PDB file of C-alpha atoms in Angstrom:
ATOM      1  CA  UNK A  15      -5.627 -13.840  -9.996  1.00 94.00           C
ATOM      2  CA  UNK A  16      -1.811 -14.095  -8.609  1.00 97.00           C
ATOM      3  CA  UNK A  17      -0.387 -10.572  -6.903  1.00 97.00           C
ATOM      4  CA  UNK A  18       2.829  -9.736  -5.753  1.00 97.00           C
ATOM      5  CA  UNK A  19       3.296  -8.170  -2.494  1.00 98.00           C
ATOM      6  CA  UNK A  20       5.153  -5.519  -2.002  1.00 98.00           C
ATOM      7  CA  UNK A  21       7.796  -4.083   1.035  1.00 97.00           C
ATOM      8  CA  UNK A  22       9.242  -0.764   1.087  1.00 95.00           C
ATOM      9  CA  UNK A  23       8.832  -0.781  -3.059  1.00 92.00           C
ATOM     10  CA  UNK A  24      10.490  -4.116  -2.876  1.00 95.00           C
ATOM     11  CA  UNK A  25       8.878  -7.929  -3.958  1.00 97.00           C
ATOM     12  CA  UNK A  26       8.452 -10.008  -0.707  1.00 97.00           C
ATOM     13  CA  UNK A  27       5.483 -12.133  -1.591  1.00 97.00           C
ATOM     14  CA  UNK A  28       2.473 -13.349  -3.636  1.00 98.00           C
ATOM     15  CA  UNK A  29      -1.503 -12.952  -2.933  1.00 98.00           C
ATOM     16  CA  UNK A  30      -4.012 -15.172  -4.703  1.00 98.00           C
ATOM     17  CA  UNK A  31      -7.414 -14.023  -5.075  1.00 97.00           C
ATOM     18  CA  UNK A  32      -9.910 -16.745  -5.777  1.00 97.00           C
ATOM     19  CA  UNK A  33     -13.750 -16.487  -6.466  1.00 95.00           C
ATOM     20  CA  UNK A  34     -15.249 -18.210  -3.798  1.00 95.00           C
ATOM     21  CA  UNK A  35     -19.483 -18.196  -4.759  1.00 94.00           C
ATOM     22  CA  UNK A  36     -20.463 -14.595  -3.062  1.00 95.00           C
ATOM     23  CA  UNK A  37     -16.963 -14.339  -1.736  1.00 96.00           C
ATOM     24  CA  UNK A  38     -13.414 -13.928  -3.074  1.00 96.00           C
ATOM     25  CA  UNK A  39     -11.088 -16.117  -1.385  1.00 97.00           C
ATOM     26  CA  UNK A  40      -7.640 -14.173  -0.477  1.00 97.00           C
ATOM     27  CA  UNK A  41      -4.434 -16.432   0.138  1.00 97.00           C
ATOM     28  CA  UNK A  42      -0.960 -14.205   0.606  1.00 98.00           C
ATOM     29  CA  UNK A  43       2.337 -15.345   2.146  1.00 97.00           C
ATOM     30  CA  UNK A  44       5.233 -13.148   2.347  1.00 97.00           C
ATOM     31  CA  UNK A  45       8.731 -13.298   4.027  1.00 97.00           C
ATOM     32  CA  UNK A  46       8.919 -11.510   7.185  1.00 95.00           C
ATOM     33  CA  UNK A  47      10.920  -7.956   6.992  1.00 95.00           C
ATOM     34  CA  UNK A  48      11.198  -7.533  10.722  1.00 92.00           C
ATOM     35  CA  UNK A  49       9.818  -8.399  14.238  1.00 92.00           C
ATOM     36  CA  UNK A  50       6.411  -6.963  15.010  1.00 92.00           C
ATOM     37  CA  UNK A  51       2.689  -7.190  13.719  1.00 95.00           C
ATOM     38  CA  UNK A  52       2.288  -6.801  10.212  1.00 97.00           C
ATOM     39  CA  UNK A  53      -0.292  -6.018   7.812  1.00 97.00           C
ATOM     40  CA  UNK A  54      -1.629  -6.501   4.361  1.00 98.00           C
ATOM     41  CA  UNK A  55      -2.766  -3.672   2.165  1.00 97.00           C
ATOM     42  CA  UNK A  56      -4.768  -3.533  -0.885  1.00 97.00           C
ATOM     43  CA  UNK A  57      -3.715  -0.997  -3.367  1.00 96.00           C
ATOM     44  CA  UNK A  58      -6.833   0.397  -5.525  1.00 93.00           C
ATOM     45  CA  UNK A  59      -6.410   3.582  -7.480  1.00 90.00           C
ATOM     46  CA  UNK A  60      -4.878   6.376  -5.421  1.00 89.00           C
ATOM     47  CA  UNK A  61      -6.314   4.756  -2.078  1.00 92.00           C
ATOM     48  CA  UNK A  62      -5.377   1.701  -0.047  1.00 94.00           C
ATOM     49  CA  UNK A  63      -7.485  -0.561   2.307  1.00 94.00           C
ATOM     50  CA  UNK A  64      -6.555  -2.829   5.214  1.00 96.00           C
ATOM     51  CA  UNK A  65      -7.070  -6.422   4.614  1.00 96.00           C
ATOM     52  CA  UNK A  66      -6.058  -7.598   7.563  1.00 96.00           C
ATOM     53  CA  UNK A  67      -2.922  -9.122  10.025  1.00 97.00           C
ATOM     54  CA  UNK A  68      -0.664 -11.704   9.023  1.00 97.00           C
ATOM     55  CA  UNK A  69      -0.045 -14.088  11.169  1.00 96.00           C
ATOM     56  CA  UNK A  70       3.768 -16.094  11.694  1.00 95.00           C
ATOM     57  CA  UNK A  71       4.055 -19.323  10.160  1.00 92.00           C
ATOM     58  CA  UNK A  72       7.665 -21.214   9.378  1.00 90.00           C
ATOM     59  CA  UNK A  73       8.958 -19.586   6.658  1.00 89.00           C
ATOM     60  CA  UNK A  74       7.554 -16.243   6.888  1.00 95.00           C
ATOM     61  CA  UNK A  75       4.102 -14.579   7.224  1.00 97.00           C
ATOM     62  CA  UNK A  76       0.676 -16.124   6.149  1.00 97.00           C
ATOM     63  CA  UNK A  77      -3.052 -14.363   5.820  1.00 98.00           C
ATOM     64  CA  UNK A  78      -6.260 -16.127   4.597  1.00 97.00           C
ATOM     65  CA  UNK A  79      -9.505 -14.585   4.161  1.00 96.00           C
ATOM     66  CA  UNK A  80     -12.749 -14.495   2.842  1.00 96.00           C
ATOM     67  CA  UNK A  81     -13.380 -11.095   1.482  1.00 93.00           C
ATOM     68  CA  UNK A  82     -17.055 -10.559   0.447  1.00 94.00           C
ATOM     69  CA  UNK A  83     -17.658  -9.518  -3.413  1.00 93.00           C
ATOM     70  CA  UNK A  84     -19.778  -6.710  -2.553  1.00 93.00           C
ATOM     71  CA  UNK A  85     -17.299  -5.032  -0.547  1.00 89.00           C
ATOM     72  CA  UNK A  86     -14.558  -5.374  -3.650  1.00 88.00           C
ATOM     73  CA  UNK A  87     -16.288  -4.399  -6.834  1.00 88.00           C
ATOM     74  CA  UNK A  88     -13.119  -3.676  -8.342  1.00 91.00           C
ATOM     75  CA  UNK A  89      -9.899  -5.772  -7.273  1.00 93.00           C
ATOM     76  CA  UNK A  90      -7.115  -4.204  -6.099  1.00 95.00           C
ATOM     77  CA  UNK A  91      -4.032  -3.170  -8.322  1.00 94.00           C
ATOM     78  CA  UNK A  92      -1.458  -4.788  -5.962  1.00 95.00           C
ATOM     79  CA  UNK A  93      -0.632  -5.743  -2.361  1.00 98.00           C
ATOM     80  CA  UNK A  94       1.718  -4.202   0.294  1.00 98.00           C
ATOM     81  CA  UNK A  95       3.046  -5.542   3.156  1.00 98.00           C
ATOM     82  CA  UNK A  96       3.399  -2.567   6.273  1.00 96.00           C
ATOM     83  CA  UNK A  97       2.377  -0.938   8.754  1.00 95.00           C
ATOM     84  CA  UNK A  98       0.139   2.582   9.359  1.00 95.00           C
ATOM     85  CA  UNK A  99       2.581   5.241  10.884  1.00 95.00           C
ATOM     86  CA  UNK A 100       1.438   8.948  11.769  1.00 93.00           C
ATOM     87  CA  UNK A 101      -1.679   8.432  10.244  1.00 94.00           C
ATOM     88  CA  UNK A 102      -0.045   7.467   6.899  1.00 97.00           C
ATOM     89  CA  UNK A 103      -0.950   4.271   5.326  1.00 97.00           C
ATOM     90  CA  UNK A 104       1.310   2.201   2.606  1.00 97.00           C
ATOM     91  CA  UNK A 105       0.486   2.377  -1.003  1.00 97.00           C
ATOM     92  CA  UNK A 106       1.819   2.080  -4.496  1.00 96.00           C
ATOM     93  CA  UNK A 107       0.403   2.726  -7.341  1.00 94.00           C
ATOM     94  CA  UNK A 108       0.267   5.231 -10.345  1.00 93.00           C
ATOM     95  CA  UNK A 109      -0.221   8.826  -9.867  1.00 89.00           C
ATOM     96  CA  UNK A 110       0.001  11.923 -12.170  1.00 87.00           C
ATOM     97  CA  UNK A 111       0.938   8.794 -14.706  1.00 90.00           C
ATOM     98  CA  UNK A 112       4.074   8.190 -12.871  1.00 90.00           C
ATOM     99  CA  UNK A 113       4.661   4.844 -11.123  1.00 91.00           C
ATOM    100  CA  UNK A 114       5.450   5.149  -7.564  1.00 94.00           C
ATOM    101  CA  UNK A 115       6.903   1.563  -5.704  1.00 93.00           C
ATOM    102  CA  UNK A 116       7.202   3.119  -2.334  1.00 94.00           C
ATOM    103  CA  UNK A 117       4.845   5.678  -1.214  1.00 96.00           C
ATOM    104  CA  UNK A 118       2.321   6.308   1.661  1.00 97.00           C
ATOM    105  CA  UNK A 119      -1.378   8.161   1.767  1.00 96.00           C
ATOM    106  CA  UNK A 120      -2.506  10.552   4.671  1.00 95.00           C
ATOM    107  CA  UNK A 121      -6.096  11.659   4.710  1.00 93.00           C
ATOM    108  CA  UNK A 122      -6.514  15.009   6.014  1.00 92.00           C
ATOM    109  CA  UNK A 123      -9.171  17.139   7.460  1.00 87.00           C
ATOM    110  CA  UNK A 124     -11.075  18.872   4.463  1.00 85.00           C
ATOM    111  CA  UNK A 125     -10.706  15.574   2.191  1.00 85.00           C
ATOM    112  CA  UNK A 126      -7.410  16.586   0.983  1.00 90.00           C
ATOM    113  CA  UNK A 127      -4.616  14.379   1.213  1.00 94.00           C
ATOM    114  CA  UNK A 128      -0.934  13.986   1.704  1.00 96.00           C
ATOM    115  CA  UNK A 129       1.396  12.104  -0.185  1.00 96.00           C
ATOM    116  CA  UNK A 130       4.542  10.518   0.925  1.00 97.00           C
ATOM    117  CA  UNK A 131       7.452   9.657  -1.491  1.00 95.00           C
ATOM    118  CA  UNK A 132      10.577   7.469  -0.611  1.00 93.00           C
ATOM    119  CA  UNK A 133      13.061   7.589  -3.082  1.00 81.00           C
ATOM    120  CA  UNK A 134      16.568   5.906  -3.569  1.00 76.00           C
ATOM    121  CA  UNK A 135      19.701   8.739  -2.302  1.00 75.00           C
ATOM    122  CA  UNK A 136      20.716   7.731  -6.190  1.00 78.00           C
ATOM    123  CA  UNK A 137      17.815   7.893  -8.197  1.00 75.00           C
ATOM    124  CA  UNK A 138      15.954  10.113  -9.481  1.00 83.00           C
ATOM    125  CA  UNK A 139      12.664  11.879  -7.744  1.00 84.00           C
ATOM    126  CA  UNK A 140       9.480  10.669  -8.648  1.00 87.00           C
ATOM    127  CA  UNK A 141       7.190  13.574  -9.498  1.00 90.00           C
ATOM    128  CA  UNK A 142      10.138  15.410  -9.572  1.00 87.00           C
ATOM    129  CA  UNK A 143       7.876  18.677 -11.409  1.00 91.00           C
ATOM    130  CA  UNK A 144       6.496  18.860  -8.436  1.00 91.00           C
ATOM    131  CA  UNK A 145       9.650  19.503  -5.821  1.00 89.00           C
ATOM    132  CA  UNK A 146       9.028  22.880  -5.437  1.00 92.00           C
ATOM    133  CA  UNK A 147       6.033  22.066  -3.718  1.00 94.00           C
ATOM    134  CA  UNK A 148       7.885  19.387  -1.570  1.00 95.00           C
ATOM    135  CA  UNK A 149       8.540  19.384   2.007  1.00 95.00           C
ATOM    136  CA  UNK A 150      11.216  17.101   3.319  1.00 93.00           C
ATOM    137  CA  UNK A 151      10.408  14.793   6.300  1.00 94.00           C
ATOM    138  CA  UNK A 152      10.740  11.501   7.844  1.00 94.00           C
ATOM    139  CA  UNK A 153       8.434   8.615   8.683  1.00 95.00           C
ATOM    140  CA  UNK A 154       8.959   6.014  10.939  1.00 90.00           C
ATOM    141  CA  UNK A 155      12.946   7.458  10.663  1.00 90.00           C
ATOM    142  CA  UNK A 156      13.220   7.009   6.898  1.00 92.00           C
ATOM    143  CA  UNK A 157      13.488  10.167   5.572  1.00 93.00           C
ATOM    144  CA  UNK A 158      10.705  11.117   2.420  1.00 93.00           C
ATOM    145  CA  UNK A 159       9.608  13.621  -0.032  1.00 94.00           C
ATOM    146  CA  UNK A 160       5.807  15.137   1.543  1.00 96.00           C
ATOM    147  CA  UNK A 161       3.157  16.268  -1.300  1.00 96.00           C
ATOM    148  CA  UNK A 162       0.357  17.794  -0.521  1.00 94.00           C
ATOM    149  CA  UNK A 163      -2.650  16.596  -3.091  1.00 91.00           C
ATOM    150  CA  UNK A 164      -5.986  18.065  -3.944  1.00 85.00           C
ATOM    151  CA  UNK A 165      -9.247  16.392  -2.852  1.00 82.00           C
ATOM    152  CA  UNK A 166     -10.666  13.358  -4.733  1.00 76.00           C
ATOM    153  CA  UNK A 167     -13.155  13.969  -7.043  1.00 68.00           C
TER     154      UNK A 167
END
C-alpha cells in the first residue's frame, strides 16, 4: 500500500507498506521541513503512534522498518511527518465526520483528551460548532484552536 506523508496538513512524502512474511515492511522518504530530528507518525482512527526517526539522506529524509503484523492489526489511515511538543503528538484524520489536515492529540489524566486545531487566518474553522467550547493557544509558537474531547470508548 502507497501513503502520503503529511507536514503541517501539507504533502511532503510517500510511505510504502509491504507484507514482509510475519512482518510489514515500512519504506517512507520525505523532504526535509527544517533542521532537527524528525519523526514519523502513523495516523489510526482518532490516535497516532510513533514509528520511528528519520534519518538524513541526499535529498531529504529516509526511514525503513520492519514493523511486526501483530503489533498493526489494522494499518494506519495516513502518515505525518513531526515532532511531539507539550505532550501533544501530530495527527490527522477524521473526527466528528469532519476532515482535519493539521491537528495534534494530548492524552490527559482521566483518559480524556485534548485536541489541537491549526487552521488557515483565511479559512474557515474546522469543527467550527464547537468554538464556543474553544480555547485559543499556541504550540510550538503557531497559534491553534484547543478542544477538549471526551474519553474513548
Amino acid at each position: 500500500m502507497e501513503y502520503t506523508v503529511f507536514y503541517q496538513g501539507t504533502e511532503i512524502g510517500r510511505a510504502t507498506i509491504a507484507p514482509d512474511g510475519l512482518y510489514y515492511r515500512l519504506s517512507a522518504a520525505c523532504a526535509e521541513p527544517g533542521h532537527g530530528v524528525w519523526r514519523l507518525w502513523a495516523c489510526v482512527g482518532e490516535d497516532s503512534r510513533l514509528i520511528g526517526v528519520l534519518f538524513p539522506e541526499t535529498g531529504g529524509l529516509r526511514l525503513e522498518k520492519r514493523v511486526s503484523r501483530h503489533s498493526w492489526p489494522i494499518l494506519p489511515d495516513c502518515f505525518v511527518l513531526g515532532r511531539e511538543r507539550e505532550g501533544f503528538r501530530p495527527w490527522r484524520g477524521v473526527l466528528m465526520e469532519q476532515e482535519l489536515p493539521d491537528a495534534m492529540l494530548r492524552e490527559n489524566d482521566g483518559g480524556s483528551r485534548t485536541l489541537a486545531i491549526f487552521a488557515p487566518p483565511e479559512g474557515p474553522i474546522p469543527l467550527a460548532e464547537y468554538v464556543t467550547q474553544m480555547r485559543e493557544a499556541a504550540i510550538d509558537g503557531r497559534p491553534c484552536l484547543l478542544l477538549d474531547l471526551p474519553p474513548k470508548e
